[in-house]
Coordinates of C-alpha atoms and ligand atoms in Angstrom, one line a residue:
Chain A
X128 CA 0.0 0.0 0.0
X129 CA 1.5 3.7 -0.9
X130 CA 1.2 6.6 0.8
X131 CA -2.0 8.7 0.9
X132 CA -2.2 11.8 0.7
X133 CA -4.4 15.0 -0.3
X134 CA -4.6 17.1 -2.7
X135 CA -6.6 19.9 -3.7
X136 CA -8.3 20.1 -6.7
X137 CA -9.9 23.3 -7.4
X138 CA -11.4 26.2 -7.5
X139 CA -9.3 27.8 -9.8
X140 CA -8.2 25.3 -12.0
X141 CA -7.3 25.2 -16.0
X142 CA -9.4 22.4 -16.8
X143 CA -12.2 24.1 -14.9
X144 CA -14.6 26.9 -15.8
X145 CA -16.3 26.7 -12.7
X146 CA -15.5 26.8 -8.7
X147 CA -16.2 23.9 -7.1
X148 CA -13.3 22.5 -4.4
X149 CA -12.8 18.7 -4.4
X150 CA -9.8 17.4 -1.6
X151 CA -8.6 14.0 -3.4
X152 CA -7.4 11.7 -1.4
X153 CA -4.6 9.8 -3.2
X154 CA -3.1 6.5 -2.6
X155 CA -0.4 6.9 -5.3
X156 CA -1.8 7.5 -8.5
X157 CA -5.2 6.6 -7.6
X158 CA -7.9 8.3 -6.2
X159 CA -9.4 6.8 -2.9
X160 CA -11.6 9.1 -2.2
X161 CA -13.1 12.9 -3.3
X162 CA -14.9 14.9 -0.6
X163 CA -16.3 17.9 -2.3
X164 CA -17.0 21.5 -1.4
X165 CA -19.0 24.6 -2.9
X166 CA -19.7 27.9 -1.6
X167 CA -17.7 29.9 -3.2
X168 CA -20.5 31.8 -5.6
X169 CA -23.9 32.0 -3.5
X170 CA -25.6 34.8 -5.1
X171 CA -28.7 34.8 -2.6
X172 CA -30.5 34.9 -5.9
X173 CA -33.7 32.8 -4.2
X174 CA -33.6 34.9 -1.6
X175 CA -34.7 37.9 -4.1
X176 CA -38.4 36.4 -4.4
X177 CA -39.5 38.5 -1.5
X178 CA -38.2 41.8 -3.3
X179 CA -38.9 42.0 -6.4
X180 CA -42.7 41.2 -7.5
X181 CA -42.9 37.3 -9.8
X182 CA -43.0 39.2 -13.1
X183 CA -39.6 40.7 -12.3
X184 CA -38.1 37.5 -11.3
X185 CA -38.3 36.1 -14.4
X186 CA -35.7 38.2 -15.7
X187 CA -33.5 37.2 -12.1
X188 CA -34.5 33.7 -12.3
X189 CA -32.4 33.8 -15.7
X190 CA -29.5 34.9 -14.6
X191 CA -29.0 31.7 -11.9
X192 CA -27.0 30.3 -15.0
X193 CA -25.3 31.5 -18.0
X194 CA -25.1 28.6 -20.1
X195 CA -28.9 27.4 -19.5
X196 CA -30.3 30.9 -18.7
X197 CA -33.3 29.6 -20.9
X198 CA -34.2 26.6 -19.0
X199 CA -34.3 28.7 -15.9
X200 CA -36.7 31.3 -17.3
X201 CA -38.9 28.8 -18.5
X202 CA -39.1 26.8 -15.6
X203 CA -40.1 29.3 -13.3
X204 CA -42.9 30.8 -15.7
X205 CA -44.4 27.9 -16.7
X206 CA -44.2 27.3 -12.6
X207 CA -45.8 30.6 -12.0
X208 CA -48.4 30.2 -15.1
X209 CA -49.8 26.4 -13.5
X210 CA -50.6 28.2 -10.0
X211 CA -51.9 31.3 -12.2
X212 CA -53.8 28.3 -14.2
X213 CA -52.7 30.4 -17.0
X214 CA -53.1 28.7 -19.9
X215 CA -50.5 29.9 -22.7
X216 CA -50.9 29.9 -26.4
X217 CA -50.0 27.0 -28.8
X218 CA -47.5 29.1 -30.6
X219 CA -45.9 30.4 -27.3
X220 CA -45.7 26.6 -26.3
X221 CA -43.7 26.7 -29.6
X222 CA -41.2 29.2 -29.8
X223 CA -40.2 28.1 -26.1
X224 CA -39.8 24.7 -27.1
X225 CA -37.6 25.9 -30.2
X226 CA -35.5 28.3 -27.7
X227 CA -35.3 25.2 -25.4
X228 CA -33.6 22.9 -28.1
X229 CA -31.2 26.2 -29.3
X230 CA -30.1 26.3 -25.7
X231 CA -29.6 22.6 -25.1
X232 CA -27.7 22.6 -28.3
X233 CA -26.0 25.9 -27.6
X234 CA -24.6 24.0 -23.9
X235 CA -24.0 21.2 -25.2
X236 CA -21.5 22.0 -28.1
X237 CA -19.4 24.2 -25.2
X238 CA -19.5 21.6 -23.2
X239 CA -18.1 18.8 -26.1
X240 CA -15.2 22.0 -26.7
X241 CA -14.1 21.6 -22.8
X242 CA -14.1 18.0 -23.3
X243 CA -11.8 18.3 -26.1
X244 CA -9.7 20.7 -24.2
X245 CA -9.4 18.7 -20.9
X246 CA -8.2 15.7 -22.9
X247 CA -5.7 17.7 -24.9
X248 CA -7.5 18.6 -28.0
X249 CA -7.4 22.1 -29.0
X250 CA -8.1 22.0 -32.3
X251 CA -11.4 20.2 -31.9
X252 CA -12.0 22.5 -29.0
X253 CA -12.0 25.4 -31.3
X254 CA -14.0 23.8 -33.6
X255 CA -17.2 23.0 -31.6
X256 CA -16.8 26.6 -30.2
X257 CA -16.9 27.4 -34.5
X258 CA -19.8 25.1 -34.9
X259 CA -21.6 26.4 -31.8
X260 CA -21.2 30.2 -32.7
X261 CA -23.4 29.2 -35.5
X262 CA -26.5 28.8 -32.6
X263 CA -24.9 31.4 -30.9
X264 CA -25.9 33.8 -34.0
X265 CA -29.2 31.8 -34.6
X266 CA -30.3 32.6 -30.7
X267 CA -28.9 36.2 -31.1
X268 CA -31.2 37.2 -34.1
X269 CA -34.2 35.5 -32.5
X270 CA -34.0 36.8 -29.0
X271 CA -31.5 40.0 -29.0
X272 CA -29.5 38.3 -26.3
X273 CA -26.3 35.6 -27.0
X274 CA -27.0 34.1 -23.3
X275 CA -29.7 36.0 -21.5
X276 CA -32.9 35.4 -23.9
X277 CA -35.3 37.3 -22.0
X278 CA -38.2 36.6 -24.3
X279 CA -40.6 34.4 -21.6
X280 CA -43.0 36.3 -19.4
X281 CA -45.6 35.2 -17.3
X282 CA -48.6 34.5 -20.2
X283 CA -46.2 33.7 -23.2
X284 CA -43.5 34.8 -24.7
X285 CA -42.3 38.8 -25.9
X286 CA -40.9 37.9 -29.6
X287 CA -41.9 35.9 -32.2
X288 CA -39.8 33.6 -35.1
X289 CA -41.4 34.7 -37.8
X290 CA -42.1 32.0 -40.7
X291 CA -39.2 33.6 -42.6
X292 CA -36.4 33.4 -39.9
X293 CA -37.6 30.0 -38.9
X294 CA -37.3 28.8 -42.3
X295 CA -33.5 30.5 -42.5
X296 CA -33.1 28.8 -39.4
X297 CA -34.0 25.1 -40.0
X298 CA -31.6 25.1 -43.2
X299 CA -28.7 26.8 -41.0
X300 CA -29.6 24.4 -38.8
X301 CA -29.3 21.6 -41.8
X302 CA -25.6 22.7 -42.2
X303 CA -25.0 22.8 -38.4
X304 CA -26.4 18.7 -39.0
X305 CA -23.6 18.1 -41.2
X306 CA -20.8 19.4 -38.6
X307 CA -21.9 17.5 -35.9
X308 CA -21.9 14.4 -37.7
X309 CA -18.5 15.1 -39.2
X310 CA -17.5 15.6 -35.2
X311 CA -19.1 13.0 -34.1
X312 CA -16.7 11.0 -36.1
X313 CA -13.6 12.5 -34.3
X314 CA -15.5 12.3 -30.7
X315 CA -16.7 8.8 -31.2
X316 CA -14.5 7.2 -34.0
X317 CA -11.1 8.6 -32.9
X318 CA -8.4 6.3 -30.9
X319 CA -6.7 8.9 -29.1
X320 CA -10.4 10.1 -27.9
X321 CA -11.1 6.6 -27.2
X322 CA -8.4 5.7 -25.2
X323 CA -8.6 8.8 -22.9
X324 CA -12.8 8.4 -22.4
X325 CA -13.4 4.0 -22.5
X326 CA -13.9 2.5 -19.4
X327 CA -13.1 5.6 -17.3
X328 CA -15.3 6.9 -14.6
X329 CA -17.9 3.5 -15.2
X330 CA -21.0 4.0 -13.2
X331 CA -23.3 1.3 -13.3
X332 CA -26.7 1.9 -13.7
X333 CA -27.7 0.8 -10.2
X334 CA -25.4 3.5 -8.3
X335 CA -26.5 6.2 -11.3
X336 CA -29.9 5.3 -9.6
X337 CA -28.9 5.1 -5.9
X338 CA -27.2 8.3 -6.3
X339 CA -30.2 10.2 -7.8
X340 CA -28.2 10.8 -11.2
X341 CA -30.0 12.9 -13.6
X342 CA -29.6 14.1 -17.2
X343 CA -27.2 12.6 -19.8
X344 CA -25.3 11.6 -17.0
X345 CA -27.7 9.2 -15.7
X346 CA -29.1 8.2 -19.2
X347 CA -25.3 7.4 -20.2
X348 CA -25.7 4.4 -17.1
X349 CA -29.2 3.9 -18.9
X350 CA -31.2 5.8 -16.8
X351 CA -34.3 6.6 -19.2
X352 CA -35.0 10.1 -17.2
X353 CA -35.5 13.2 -19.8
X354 CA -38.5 15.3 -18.0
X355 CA -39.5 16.0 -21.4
X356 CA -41.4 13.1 -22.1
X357 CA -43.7 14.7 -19.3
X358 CA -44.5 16.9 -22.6
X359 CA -44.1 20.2 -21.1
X360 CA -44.1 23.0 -23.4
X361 CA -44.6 21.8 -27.5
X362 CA -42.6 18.4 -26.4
X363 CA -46.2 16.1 -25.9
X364 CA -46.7 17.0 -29.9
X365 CA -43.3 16.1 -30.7
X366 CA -41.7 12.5 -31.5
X367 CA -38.7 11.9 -29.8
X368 CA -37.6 9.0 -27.3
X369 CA -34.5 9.7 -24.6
X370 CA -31.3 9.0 -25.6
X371 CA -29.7 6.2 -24.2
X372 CA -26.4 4.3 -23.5
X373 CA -25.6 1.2 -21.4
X374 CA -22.1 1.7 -20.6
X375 CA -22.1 4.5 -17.9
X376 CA -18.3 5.6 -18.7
X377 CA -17.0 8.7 -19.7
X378 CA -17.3 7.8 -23.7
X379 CA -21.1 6.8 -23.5
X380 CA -21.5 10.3 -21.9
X381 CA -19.8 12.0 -24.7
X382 CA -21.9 10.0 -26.8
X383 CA -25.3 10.8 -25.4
X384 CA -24.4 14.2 -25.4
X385 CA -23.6 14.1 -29.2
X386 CA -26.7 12.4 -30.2
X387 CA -28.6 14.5 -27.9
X388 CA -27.5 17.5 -30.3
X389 CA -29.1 15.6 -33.4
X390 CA -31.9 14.5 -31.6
X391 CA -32.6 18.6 -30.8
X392 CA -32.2 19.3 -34.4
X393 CA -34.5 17.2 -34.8
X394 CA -36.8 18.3 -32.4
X395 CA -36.5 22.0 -33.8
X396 CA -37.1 20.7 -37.1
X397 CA -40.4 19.1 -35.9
X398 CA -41.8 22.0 -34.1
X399 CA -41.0 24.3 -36.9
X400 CA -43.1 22.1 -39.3
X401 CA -46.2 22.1 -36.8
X402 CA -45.7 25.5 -35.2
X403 CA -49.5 26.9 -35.2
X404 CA -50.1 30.6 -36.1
X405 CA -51.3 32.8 -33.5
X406 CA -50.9 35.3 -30.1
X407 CA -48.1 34.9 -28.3
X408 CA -49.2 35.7 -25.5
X409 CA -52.3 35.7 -23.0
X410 CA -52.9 38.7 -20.6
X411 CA -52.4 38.4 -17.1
X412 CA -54.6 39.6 -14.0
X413 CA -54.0 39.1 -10.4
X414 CA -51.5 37.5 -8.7
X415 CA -50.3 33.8 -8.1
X416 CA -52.1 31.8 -4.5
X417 CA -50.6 28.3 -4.2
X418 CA -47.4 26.8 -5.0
X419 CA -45.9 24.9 -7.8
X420 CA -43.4 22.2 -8.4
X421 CA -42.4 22.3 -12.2
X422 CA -39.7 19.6 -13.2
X423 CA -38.1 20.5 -16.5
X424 CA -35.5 19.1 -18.5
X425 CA -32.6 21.1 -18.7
X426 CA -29.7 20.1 -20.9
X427 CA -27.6 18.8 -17.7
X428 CA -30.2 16.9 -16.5
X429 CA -34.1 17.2 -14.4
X430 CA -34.2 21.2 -12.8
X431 CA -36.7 21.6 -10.6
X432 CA -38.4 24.6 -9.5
X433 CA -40.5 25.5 -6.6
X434 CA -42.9 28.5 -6.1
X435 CA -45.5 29.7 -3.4
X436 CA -47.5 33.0 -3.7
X437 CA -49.9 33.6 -1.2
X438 CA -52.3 35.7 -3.6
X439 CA -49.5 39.4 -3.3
X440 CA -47.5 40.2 -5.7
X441 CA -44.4 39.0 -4.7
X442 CA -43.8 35.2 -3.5
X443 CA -43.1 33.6 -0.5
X444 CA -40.5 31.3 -1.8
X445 CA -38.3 29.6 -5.2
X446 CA -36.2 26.8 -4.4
X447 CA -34.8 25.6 -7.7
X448 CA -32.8 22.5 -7.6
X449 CA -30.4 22.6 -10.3
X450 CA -28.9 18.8 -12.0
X451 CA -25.4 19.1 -11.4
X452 CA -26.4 19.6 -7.5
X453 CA -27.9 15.8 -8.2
X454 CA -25.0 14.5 -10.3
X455 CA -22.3 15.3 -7.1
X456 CA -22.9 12.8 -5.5
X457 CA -22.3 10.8 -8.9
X458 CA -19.4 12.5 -9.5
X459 CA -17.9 11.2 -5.9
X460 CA -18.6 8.0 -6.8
X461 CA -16.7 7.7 -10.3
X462 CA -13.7 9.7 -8.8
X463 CA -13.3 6.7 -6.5
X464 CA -10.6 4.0 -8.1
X465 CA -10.0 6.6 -11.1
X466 CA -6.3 7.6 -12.3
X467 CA -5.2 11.0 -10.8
X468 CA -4.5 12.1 -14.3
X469 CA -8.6 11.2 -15.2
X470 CA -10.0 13.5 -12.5
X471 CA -10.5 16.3 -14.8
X472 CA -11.8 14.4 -17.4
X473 CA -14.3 13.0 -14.7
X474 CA -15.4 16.4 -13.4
X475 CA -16.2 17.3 -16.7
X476 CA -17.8 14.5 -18.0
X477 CA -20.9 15.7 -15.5
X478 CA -20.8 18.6 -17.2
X479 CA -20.9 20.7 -13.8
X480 CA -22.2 24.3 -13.3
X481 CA -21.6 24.8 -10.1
X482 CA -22.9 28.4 -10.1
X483 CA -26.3 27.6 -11.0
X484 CA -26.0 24.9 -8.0
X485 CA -24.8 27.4 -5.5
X486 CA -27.9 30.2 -7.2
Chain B
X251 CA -14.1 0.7 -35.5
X252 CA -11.2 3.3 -35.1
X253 CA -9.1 5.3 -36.7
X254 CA -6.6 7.6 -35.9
X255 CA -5.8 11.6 -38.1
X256 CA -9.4 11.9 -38.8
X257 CA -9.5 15.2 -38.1
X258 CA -7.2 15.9 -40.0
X259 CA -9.6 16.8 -43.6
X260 CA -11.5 19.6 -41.1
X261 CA -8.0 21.0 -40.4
X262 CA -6.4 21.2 -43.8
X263 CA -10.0 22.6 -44.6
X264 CA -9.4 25.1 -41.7
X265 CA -6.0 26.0 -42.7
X266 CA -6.9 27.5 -46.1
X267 CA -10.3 29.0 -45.9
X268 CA -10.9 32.6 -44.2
X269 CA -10.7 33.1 -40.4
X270 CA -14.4 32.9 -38.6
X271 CA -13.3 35.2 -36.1
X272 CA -13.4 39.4 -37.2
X273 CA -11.1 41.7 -36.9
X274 CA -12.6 43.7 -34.6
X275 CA -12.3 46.4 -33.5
X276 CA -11.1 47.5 -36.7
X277 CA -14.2 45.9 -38.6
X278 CA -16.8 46.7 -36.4
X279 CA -19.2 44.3 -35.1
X280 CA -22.6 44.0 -36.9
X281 CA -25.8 43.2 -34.1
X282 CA -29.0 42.0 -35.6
X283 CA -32.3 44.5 -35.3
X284 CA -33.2 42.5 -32.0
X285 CA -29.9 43.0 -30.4
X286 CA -30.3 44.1 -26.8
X287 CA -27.6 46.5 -26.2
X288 CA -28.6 49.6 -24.2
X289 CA -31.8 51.0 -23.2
X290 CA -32.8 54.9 -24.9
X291 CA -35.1 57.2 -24.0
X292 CA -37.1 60.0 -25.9
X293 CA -36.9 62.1 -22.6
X294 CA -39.3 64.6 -24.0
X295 CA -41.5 62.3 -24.0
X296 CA -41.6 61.3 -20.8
X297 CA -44.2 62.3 -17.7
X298 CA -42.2 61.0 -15.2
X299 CA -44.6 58.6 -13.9
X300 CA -42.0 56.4 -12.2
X301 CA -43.0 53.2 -13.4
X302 CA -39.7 52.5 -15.0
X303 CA -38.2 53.2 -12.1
X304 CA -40.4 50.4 -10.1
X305 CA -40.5 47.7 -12.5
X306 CA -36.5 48.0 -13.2
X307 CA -35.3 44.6 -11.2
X308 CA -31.3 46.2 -10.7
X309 CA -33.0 49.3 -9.8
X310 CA -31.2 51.6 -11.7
X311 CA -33.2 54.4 -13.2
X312 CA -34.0 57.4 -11.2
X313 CA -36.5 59.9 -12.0
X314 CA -36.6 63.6 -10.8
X315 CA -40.3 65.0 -11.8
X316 CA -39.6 68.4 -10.4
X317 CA -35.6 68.6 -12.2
X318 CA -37.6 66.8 -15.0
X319 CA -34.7 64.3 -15.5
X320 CA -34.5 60.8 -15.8
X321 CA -31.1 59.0 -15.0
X322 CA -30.0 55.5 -15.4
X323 CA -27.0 53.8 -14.6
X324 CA -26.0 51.7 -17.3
X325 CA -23.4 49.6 -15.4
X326 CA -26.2 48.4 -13.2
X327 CA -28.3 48.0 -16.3
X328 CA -28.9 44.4 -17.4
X329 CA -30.7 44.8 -20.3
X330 CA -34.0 43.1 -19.8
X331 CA -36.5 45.5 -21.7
X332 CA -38.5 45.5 -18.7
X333 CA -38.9 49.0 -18.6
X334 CA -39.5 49.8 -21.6
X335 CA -42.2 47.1 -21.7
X336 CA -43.9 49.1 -19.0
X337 CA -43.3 52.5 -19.4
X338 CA -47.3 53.8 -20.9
X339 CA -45.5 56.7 -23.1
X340 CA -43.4 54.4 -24.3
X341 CA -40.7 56.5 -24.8
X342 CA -38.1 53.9 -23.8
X343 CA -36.5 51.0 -26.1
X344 CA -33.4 48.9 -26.7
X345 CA -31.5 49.2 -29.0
X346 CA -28.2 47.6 -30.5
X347 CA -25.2 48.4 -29.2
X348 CA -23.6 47.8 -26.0
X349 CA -22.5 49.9 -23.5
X350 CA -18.6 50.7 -23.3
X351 CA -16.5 50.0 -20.5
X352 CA -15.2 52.7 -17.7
X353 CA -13.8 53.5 -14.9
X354 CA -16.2 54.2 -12.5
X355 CA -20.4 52.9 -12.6
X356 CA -21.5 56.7 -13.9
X357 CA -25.0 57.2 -13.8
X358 CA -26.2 59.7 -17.1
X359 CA -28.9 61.8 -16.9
X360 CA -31.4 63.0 -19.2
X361 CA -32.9 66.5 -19.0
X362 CA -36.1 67.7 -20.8
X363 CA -35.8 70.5 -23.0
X364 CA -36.4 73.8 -21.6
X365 CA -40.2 73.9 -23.7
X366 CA -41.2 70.8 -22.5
X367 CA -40.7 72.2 -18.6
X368 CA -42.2 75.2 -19.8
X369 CA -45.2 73.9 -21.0
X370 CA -45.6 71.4 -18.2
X371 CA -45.3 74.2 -15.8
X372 CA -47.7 76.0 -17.5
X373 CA -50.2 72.9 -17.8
X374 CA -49.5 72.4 -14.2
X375 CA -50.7 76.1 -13.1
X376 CA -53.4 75.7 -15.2
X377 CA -54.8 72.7 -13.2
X378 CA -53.8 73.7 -10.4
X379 CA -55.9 77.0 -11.1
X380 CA -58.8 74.9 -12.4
X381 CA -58.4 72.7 -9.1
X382 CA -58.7 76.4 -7.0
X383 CA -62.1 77.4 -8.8
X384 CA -63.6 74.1 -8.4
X385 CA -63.0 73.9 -5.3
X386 CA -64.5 77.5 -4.4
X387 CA -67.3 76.4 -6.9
X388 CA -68.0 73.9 -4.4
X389 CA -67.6 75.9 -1.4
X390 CA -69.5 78.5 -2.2
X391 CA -72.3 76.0 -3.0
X392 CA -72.2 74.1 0.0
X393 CA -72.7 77.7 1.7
X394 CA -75.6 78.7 -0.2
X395 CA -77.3 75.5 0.3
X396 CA -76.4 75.8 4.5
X397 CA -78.2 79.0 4.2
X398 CA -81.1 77.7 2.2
X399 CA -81.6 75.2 5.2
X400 CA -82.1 72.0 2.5
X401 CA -79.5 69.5 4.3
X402 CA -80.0 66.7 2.8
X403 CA -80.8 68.1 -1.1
X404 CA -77.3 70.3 -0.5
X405 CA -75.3 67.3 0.8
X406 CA -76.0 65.4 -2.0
X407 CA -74.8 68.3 -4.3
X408 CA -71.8 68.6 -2.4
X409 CA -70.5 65.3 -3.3
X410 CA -71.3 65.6 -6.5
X411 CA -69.4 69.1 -6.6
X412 CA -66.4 67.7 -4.7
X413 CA -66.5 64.7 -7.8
X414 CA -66.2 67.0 -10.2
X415 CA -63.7 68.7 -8.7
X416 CA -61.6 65.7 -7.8
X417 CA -61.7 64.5 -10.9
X418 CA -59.5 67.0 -12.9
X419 CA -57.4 66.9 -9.8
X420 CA -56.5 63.5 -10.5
X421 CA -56.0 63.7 -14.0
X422 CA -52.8 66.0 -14.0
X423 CA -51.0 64.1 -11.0
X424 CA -51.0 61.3 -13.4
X425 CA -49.8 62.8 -16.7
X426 CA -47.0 64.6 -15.2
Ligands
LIG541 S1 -42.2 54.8 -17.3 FE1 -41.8 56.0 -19.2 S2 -43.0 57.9 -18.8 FE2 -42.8 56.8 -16.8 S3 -41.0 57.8 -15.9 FE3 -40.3 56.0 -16.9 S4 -39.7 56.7 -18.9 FE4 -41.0 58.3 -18.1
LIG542 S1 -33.5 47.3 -19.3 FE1 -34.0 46.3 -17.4 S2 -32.3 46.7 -16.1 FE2 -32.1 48.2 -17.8 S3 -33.2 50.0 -17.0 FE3 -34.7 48.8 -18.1 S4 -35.7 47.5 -16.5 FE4 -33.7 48.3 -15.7

């Protein structure tokens, strides 16, 4: 037996965009055990409920992530508009669920780039960056906003994708089609790839269970959970079944993140073939009595959002539970027995946004 | 099945066609209509109702009815649109084009020209004289129907008097 000792991981850290702390204890190269700490970005934003009224918070509930800023807006709307029983327009339903896919696809083609970087690949890096600048520009024209879409409001939603755009966007989004597949060849096809993400960080689908994994993280251990199939949103009219892999190591996670990317062009592709003319929004009157718990499917797995009004205009209480929050415990779990030299790849393969955990 | 260099077609494509990135600053950056960049206001416009300065979740616009300016801070400003959804003049939008950095979080202020002020103050003395006369109207009513001895006819007048004369009261407090 070597010697153990600890070391800290994180967090600042190259291979990390985000601040979470993990002390790995080491027995040599390998990893016995990760204990892990956050805390270091609480933004109180839950806290902000009881000052600013529920049609403000949508624009802070928003802002509890940069990456799935979307997700966040939606979820708490569609929370506020089910106490409200507000019931929203087909199109609205629409355009969220359009926004919804451009966001998942949007996180994760960033989130294959930091894959590529944290096992050494720049070049591919840069080139799902290129690829995802494409939504980037497709999400900027719709919205006005790169990150922050600000188009949902309690009732509906503030712009609309005319038939025009939508059209320009489904045959951008047919060339977008093309450079994922090419990629996918390099993520899924490539030996050097293969060798760094087979059989590393194996979770079996029983402790992907136990631990409450959610998202492609659990659907990589074959976990069929995608909250979409509750049909939220345009997702009841659409045809799509969760993607799934058997393996539960860090490949099949690549992989159901890469056919999850199809699988929302796809999806856009549908709802832009059935999108239904119409308002986009509903008007509003009085304020929301009861509370709410709206599960939504965010692209790192099942958010859910909590909200009680008592009949005032500002709320009693949010409590959104974010995925990654769910997939730490995961996380733990794979670090245990891994190479030293793996952990980043391991941290990453959860995909972790660990400000939208700490809100 | 696995290869290895099969990136390497995307590269070689890479390395002869034109950079995606722009040169900017030098070319400058081109935002769609939609962009939301900073928030303008038609000042003139405005009848410093306040609204804005509710609704705005950062909190950053100030409004001086008396100075008749309206201020925001655009470091604080995050660009939601909010405002502008509210405001009932809608004098405010967003527009393209994002705000620069600095040095310190300076708040700008926008003044209404001198006519506007003018011709508020004006509209405001006007009311306000209207207001006077109304209320003497009603005064002067209530006294003649005191010496008349009619109570109840008289009280019944009164309120309608004092009606009428609230009415155009409340009228200018909420267009100015
Ligand atoms: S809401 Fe509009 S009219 Fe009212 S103070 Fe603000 S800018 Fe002026
Ligand atoms: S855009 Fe939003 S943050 Fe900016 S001034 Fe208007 S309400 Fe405030």
């Amino acid at each position: 037996m070597g010697k153990v000792s600890v070391v800290p991981f994180g967090p600042q850290h190259p291979v990390l965009p985000e601040p979470i702390h993990l002390d790995l204890v080491l027995e040599d190269e390998k990893v016995i055990e990760a204990v892990p700490s956050i805390g270091f970005v609480h933004r109180g934003l839950e806290s902000l409920i009881v000052k600013k009224d529920y049609n403000e918070m949508v624009y802070v509930a928003e802002r509890t992530c940069g990456i799935c800023s979307f997700g966040h807006g939606m979820g708490y709307v569609e929370a506020v508009e089910k106490i409200m029983n507000v019931e929203i327009p087909a199109r609205a339903r629409y355009l969220r669920t359009i926004w919804m896919e451009l966001s998942r696809m949007h996180s994760h083609l960033l989130w294959l780039g930091l894959l590529a970087d944290a096992f050494g690949y720049e070049s591919l890096f840069y080139h799902c960056w290129r690829i995802r600048e494409q939504v980037l520009d497709m999400i900027e024209e719709s919205t006005g906003g790169r990150v922050i879409f600000s188009v949902n409001k309690v009732g509906g939603v503030m712009k609309d994708i005319d038939a025009q755009m939508l059209g320009r966007f489904v045959e951008k989004l047919g060339d977008v089609e093309e450079q994922i597949c090419a990629i996918r060849k390099n993520f899924l096809g490539d030996r050097t790839v293969q060798m760094r993400l087979c059989g590393v960080g194996v979770l079996t689908k029983k402790q992907a269970h136990d631990l409450g994994c959610a998202g492609p993280f659990g659907r990589a251990s074959g976990i069929a959970t995608d909250m979409r199939i509750r049909g939220y949103g345009a997702y009841a009219d659409l045809d799509f079944e969760p993607i799934i892999r058997t393996d539960g190591d860090s490949y099949a996670r690549c992989a159901c993140r890469i056919d999850e990317l199809l699988q929302s062009i796809d999806l856009i592709r549908q709802a832009a073939a059935k999108i239904p003319a119409g308002d986009l929004s509903v008007p509003v009157k009085g304020n929301p009595d009861g509370e709410y718990f709206m599960r939504i499917e965010q692209p790192r797995g099942e958010a859910v959002y909590y909200v009680k009004g008592s009949g005032k205009p500002y709320l009693n209480r949010l409590r959104i539970r974010t995925p990654t929050f769910a997939n730490l415990a995961g996380l733990c779990e794979t670090l245990k027995g891994a190479d030293y030299a793996d952990v980043p790849i391991l941290v990453l393969t959860i995909d972790p946004c660990i400000s939208c955990t700490e809100r | 099945m696995s290869t290895i260099l099969n990136f390497t077609g995307t590269l070689l494509k890479n390395l002869v066609s034109k950079p995606v990135t722009k040169n900017y600053p030098e070319e400058p950056a081109v935002y769609p209509e939609r962009s939301r960049g900073h928030i303008v206001i038609d000042v003139d416009q405005c009848i410093s109702c306040g609204l804005c300065v509710r609704s705005c979740p950062p909190r950053c616009i100030k409004v001086d009815k008396n100075e008749g300016t309206w201020t925001i801070n655009r470091f604080d400003c995050i660009a939601c649109g909010y405002c502008a959804s509210k405001c009932p003049k809608k004098c405010l939008s967003l527009v393209p084009g994002y705000q620069k950095p600095g040095r310190s979080k300076a708040a700008v202020t926008y003044k209404k020209s001198a006519e506007v002020m003018e011709a508020e103050r004006k509209r405001a003395e006007e009311m306000a004289q209207r207001k006077a006369a109304a209320v003497k109207a009603a005064r002067e009513k209530k006294a003649a129907a005191q010496t008349g001895g009619q109570a109840a006819g008289a009280a019944a007048q009164v309120q309608a008097a004092q009606a009428q004369a609230a009415a155009p009261v409340k009228a200018p407090s909420e267009n100015q």
